GROMACS .gro file of C-alpha atoms in nm:
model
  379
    1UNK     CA    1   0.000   0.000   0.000
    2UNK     CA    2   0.116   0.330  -0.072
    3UNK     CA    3   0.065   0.653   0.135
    4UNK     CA    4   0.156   0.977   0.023
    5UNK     CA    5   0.279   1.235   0.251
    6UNK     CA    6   0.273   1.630   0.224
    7UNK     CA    7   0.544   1.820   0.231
    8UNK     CA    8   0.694   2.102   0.407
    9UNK     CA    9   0.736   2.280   0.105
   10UNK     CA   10   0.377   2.218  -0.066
   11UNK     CA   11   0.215   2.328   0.313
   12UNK     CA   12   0.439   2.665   0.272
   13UNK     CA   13   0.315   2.728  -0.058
   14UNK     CA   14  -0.044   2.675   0.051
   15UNK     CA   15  -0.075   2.937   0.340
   16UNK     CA   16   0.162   3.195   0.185
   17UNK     CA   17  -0.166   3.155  -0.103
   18UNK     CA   18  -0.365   3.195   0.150
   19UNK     CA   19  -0.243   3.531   0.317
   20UNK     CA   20  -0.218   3.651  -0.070
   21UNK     CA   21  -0.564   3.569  -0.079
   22UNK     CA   22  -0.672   3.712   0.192
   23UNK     CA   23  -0.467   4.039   0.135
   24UNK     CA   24  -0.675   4.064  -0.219
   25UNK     CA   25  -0.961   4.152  -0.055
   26UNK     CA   26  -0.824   4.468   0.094
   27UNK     CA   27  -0.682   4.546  -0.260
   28UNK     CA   28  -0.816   4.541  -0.645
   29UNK     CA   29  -0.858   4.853  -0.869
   30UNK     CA   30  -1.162   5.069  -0.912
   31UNK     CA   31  -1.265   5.369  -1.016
   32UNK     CA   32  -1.038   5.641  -0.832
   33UNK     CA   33  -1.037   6.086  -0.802
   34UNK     CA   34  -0.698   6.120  -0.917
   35UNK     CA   35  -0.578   6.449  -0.784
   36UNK     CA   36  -0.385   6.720  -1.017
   37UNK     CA   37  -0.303   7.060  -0.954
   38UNK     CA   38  -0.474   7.269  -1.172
   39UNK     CA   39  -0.533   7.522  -0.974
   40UNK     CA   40  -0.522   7.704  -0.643
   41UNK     CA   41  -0.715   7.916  -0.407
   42UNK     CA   42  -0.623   8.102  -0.110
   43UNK     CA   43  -0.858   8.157   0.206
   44UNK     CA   44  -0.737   8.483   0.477
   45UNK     CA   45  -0.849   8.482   0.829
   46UNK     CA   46  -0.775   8.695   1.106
   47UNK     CA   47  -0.820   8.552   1.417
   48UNK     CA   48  -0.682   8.636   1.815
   49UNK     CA   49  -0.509   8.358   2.020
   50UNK     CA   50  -0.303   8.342   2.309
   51UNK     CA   51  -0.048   8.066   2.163
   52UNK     CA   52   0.240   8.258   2.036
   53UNK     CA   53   0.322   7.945   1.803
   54UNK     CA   54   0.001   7.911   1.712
   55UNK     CA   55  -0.009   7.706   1.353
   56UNK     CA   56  -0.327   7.807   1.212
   57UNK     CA   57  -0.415   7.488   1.068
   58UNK     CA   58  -0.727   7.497   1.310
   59UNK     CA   59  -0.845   7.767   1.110
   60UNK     CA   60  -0.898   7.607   0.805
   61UNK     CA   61  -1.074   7.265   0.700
   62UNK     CA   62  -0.849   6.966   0.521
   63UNK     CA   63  -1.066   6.987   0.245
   64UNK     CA   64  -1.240   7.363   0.045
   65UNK     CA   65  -1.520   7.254  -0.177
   66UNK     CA   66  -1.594   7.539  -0.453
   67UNK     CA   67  -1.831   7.499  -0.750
   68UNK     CA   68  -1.817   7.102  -0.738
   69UNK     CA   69  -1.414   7.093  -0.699
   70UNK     CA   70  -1.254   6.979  -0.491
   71UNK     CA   71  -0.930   7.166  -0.315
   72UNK     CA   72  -0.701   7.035  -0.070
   73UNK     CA   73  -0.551   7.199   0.233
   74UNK     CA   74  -0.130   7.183   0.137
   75UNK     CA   75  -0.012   7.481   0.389
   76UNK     CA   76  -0.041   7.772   0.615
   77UNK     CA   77   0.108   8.075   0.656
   78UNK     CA   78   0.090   8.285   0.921
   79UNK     CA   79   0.184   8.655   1.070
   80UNK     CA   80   0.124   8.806   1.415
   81UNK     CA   81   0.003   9.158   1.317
   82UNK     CA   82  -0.068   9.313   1.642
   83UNK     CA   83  -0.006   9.231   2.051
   84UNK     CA   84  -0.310   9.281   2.313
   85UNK     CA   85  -0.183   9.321   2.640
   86UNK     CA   86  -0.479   9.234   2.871
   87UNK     CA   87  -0.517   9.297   3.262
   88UNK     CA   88  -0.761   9.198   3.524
   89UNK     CA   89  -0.828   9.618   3.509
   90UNK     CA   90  -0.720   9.801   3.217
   91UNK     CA   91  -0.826  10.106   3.034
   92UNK     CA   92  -0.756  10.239   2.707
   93UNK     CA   93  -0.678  10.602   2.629
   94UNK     CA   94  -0.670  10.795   2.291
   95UNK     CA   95  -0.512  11.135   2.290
   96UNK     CA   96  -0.619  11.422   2.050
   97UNK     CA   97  -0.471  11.492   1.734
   98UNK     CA   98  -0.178  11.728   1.689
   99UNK     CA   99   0.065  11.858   1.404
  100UNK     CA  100   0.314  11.979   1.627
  101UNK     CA  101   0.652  11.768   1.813
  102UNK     CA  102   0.537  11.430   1.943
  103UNK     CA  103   0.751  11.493   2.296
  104UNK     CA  104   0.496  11.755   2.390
  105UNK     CA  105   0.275  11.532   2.385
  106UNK     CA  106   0.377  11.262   2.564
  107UNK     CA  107   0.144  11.023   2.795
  108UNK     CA  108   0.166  11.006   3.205
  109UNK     CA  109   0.350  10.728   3.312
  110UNK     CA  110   0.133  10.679   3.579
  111UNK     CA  111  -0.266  10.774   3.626
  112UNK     CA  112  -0.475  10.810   3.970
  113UNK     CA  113  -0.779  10.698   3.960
  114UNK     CA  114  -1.031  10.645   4.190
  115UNK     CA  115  -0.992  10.338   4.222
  116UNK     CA  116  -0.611  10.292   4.208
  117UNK     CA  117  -0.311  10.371   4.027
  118UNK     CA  118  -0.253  10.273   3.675
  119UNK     CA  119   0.041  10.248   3.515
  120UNK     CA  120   0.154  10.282   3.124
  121UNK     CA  121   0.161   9.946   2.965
  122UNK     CA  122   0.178   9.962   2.620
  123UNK     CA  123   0.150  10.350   2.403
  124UNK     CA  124   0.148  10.408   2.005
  125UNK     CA  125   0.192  10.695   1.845
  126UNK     CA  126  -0.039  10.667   1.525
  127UNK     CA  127  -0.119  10.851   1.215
  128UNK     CA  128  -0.473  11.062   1.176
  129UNK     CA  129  -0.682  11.310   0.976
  130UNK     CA  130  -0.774  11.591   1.263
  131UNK     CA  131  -1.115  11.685   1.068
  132UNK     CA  132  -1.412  11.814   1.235
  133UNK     CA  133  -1.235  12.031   1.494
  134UNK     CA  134  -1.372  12.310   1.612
  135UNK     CA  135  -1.256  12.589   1.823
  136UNK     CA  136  -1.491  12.782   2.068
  137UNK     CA  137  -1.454  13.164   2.057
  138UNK     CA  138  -1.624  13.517   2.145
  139UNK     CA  139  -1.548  13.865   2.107
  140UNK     CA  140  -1.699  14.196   2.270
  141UNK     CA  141  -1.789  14.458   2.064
  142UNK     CA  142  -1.947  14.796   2.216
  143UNK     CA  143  -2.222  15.016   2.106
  144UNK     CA  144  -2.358  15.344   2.161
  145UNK     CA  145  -2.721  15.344   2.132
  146UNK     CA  146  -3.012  15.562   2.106
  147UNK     CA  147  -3.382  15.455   2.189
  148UNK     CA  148  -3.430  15.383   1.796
  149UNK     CA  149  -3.147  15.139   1.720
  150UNK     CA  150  -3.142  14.789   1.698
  151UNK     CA  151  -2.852  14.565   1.819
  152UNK     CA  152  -2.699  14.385   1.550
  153UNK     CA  153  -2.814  13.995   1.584
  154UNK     CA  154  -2.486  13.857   1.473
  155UNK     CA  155  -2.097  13.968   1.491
  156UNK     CA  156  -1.763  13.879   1.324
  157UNK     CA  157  -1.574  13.709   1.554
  158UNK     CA  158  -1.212  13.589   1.414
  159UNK     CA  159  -1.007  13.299   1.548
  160UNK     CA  160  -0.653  13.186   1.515
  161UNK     CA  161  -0.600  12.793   1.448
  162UNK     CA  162  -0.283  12.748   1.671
  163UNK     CA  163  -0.200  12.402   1.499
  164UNK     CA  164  -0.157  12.579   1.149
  165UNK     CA  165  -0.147  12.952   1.253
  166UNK     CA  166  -0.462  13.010   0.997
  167UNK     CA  167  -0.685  13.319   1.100
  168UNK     CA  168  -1.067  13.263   1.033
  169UNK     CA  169  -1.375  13.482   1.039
  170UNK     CA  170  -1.743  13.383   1.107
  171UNK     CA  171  -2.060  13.568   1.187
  172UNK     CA  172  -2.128  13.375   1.524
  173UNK     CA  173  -2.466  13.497   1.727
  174UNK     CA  174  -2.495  13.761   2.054
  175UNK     CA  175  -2.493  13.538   2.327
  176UNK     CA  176  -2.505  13.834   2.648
  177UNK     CA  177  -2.570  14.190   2.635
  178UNK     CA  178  -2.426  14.438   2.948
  179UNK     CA  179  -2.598  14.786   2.921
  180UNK     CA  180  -2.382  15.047   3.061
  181UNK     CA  181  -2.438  15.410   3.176
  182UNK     CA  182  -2.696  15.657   2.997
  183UNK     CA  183  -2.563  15.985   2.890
  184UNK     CA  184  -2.711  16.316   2.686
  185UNK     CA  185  -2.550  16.335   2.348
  186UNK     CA  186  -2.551  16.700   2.252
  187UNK     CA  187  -2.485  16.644   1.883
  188UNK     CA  188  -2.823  16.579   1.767
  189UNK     CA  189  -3.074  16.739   1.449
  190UNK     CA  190  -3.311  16.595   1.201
  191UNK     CA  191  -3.435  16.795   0.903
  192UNK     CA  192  -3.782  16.917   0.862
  193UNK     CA  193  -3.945  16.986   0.552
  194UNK     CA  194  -4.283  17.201   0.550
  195UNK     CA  195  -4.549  17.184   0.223
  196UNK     CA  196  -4.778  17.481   0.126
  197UNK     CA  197  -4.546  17.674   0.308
  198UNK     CA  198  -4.712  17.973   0.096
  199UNK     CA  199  -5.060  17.857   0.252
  200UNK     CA  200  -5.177  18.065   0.576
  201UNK     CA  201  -5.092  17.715   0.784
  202UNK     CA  202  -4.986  17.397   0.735
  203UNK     CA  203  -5.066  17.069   0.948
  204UNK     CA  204  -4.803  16.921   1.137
  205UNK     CA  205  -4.964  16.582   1.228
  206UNK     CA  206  -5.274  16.695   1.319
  207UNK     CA  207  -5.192  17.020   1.480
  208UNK     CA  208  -5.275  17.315   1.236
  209UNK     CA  209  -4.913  17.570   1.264
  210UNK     CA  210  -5.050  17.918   1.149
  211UNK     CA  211  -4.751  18.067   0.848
  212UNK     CA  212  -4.495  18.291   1.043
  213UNK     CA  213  -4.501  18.073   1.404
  214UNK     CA  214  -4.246  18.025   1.546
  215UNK     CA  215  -4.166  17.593   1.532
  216UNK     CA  216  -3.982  17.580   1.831
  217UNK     CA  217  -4.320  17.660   2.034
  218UNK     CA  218  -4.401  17.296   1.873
  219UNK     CA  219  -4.131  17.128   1.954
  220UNK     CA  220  -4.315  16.902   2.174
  221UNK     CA  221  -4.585  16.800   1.914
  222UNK     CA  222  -4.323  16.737   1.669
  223UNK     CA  223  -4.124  16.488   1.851
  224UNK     CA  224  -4.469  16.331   1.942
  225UNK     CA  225  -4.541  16.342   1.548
  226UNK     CA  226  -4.199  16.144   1.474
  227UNK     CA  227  -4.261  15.896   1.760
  228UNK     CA  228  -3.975  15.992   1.954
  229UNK     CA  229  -4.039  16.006   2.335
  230UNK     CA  230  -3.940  16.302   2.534
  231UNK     CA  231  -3.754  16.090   2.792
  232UNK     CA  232  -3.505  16.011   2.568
  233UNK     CA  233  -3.563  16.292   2.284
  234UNK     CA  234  -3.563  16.707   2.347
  235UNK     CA  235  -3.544  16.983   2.109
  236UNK     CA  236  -3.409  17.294   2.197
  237UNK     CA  237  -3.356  17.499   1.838
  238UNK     CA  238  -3.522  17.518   1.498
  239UNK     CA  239  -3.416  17.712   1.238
  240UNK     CA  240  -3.484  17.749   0.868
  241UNK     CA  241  -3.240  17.606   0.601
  242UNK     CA  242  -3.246  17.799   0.340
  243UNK     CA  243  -3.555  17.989   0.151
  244UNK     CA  244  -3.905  17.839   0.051
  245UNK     CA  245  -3.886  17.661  -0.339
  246UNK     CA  246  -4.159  17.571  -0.559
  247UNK     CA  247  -4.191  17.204  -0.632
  248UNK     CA  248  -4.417  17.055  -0.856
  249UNK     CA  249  -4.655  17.340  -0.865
  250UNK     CA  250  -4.624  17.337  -0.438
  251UNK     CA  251  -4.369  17.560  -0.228
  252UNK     CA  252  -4.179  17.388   0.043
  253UNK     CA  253  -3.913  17.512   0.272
  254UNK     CA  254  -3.687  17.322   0.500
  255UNK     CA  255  -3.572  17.365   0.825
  256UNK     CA  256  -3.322  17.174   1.059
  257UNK     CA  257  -3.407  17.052   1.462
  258UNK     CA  258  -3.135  17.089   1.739
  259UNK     CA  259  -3.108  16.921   2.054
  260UNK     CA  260  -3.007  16.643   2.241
  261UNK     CA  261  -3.036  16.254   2.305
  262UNK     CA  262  -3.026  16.005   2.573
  263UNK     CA  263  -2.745  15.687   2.453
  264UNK     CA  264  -2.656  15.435   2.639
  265UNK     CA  265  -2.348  15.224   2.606
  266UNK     CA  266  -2.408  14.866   2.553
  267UNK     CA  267  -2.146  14.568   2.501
  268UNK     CA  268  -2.286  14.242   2.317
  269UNK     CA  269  -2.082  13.928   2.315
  270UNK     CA  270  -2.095  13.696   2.025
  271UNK     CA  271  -1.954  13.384   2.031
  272UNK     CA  272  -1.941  12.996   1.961
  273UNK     CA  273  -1.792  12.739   1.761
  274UNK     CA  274  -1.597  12.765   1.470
  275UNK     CA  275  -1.470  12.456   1.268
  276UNK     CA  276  -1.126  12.424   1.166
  277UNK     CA  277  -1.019  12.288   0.872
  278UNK     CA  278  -0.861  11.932   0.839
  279UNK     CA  279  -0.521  11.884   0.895
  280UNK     CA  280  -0.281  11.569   0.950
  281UNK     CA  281  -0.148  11.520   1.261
  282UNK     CA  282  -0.040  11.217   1.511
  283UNK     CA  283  -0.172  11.055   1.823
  284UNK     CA  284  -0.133  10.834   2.112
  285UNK     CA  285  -0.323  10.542   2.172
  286UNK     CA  286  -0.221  10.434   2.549
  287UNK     CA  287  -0.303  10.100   2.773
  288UNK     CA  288  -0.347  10.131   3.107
  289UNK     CA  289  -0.313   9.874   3.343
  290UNK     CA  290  -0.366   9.886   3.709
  291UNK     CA  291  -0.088   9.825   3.932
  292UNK     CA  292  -0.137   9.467   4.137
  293UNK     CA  293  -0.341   9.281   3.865
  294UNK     CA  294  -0.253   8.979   3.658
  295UNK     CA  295  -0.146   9.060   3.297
  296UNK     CA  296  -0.130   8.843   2.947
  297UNK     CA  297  -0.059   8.878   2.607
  298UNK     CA  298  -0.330   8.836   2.314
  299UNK     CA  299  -0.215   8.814   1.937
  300UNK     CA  300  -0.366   8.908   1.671
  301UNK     CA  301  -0.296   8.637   1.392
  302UNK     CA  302  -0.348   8.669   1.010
  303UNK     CA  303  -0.356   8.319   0.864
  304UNK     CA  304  -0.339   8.272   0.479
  305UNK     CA  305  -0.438   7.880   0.380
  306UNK     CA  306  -0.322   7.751   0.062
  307UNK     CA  307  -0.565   7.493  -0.095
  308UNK     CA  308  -0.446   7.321  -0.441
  309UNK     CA  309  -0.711   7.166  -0.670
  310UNK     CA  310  -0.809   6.790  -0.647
  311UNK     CA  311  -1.080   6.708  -0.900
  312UNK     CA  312  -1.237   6.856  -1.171
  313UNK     CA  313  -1.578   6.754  -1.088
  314UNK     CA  314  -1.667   6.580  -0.716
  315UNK     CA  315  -1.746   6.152  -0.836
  316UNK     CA  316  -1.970   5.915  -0.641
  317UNK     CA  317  -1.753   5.723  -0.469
  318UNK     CA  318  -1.702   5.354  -0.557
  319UNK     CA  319  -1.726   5.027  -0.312
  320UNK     CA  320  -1.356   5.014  -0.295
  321UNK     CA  321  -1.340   5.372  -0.225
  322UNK     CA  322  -1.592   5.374   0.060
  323UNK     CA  323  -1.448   5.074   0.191
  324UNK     CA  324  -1.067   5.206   0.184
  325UNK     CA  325  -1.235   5.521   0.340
  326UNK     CA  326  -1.415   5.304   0.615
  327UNK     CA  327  -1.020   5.126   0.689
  328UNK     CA  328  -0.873   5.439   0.742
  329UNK     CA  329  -1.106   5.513   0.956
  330UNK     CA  330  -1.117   5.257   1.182
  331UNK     CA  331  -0.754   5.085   1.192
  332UNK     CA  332  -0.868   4.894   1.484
  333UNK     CA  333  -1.151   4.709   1.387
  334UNK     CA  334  -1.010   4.654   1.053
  335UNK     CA  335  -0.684   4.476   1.196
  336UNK     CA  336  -0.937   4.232   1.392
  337UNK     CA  337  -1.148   4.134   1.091
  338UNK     CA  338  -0.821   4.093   0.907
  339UNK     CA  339  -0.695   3.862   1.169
  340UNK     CA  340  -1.031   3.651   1.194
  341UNK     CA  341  -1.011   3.596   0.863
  342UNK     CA  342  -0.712   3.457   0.827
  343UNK     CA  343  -0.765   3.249   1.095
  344UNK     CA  344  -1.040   3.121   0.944
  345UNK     CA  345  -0.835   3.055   0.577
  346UNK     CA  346  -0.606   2.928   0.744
  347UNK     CA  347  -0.822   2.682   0.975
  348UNK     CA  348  -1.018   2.574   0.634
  349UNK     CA  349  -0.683   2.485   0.429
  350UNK     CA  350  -0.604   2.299   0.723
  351UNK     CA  351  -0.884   2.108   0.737
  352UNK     CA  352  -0.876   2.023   0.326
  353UNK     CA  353  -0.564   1.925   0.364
  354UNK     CA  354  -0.609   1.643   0.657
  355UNK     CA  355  -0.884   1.524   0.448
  356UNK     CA  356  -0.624   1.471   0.183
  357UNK     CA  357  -0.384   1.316   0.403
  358UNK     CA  358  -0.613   1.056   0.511
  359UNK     CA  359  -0.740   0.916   0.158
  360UNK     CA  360  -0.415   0.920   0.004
  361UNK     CA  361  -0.187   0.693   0.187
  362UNK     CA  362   0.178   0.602   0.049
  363UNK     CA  363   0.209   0.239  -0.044
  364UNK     CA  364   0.409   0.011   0.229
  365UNK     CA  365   0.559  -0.325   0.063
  366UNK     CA  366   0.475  -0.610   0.343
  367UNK     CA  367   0.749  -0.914   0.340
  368UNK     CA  368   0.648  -1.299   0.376
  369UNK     CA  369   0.754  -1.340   0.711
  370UNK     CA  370   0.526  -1.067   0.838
  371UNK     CA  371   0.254  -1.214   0.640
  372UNK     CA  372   0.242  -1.596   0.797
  373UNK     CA  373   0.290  -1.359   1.134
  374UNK     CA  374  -0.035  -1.216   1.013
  375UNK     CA  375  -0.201  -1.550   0.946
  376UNK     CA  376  -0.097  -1.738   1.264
  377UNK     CA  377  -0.200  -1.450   1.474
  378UNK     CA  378  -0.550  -1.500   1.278
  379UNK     CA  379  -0.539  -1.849   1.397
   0.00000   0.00000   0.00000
């Protein structure tokens, strides 16, 4: 009888068919996104952090979708563009604008408050446009007054812009009046003209003055005629100017009224605000912190993410692709149904072959001496 046995080197071959087997199943060729670059788009964000070293890859997903293409994340760049100191109590303060020599304008190193002492932590002197200013002023201007005149509403008041020595005038409104002391101003007449002086009287209002009176015996009713009150108003002469004079047909003569007035000295302010024109100048902006709080640093980061094109058009994914996806994914779980199933390859080649074994034997040649051994034991 003949039995065949298996040998080491047809059991090696077997399982090393096996793992390639099992290996296939992981592997194969579909239909794959190949990625090109054929293109590139960068994303900007600013964005504040306390991490010096701070990467900026947490800005920015792995993967920018953008009209169906795809674009994948390949660096980051980034730049600190501006430090925040911070405090427990802080406060910020922002100078006015000036043209003049920075040093004169210098902030406090140190600020009581209220509440405590603060001291300088961080100051920049910055660029600005100064427009909008304005610069309050008044002026006094004094009149003498009689019981007819009016005040003027408004009055030129001029103002010198210190920053760029420019003098300006504006009409700017009365904003106080102070009356002073009355007085009698001597130096007073008004001219009187009489019609149908050739008539044997004339009306003045409605007095009737016979010709050839004498006017200053109506001085009264004149200045009661021209509305001007005798409390502030007198006449004391009136005398003819010149001869009578025939006018359209009518003879007139003039004459001329002396006397006196009551003024009063007044002085009106006007005043307010006049702007200025624009001009470039500097500033400070200044941190304060107080003195005895806790202090940190805040950066301001600007992150620029380069993305580089993928795929023309975004493709349903394939079986092999969702399942290479699903293995990368979960390393784990994959390495234990890898290792179950070759176990179980393994366990089923086994098996085959012990079948094999069993129902092919190698031959043995039996002598004569073992076969009468055979027959007597029989026996």
């Amino acid at each position: 009888m003949v039995r065949k046995k298996m040998s080491k080197e047809r059991l090696r071959l077997g399982s090393a068919w096996c793992v390639l087997a099992v290996l296939s199943l992981f592997g194969g060729t579909g239909k794959v996104s190949l990625a090109y670059a054929a293109g590139t788009i960068q994303i900007e964000k600013t964005y504040e952090t306390a991490d010096k070293d701070d990467s900026g890859n947490g800005q920015f997903e792995n993967v920018y979708e953008k009209d169906g293409v795809l674009y994948g994340l390949t660096r980051v760049t980034t730049e600190i563009v501006d430090t925040i100191e911070t405090a427990g109590e802080s406060y910020t303060y922002t100078s006015e604008i000036f043209i003049d020599e920075p040093e004169k304008h210098m902030p406090e190193q140190r600020v009581e408050k209220e509440d405590g002492i603060y001291e300088l932590q961080k100051s920049e002197l910055l660029t600005g446009k100064a427009d909008g200013r304005s610069k309050y002023a008044e002026t006094d201007i004094t009149y003498q007054v009689e019981y007819i005149d009016n005040l003027p509403a408004e009055g030129t008041v001029t103002v010198r812009d210190e920053d760029t020595g420019i003098e300006l005038q504006e009409k700017l409104p009365a904003i106080r009046t102070i009356t002073g002391e009355s007085y009698w101003d001597d130096n007073f007449s008004f001219p009187i003209t009489i019609a149908d002086y050739d008539a044997e009287a004339f009306l003045l209002g409605d007095i009737l003055v016979p010709r050839g009176a004498a006017l200053i015996d109506y001085a009264d009713e004149l200045l009661e005629y021209l509305a001007l009150p005798e409390e502030y108003y007198q006449v004391e002469e009136i005398v003819w100017a010149g001869e009578e004079y025939d006018e359209g047909g009518m003879m007139f003569r003039d004459a001329v009224a002396y006397g006196k007035r009551k003024m009063t000295e007044v002085t009106v302010t006007y005043g307010g605000d006049i702007m200025l024109p624009a001009v470039d100048g500097q500033f400070y902006r200044c941190t304060y912190v107080k003195i005895g709080t806790a202090t940190g640093t805040i950066y301001k980061v600007k992150a620029i993410a380069t993305y580089e094109e993928e795929s023309d058009v975004v493709q349903p994914k394939s079986f092999l692709d969702w399942l290479l996806d699903w293995i990368l994914k979960h390393p784990i779980a994959t390495l234990g149904i890898f290792l179950l199933l070759l176990l179980l390859v393994i366990t089923i080649i086994l098996y085959v072959l012990g079948k094999k074994e069993k129902g092919e034997e190698e031959p043995e040649i039996i002598g004569d001496d073992e076969e009468d051994e055979t027959e007597e034991g029989k026996w």
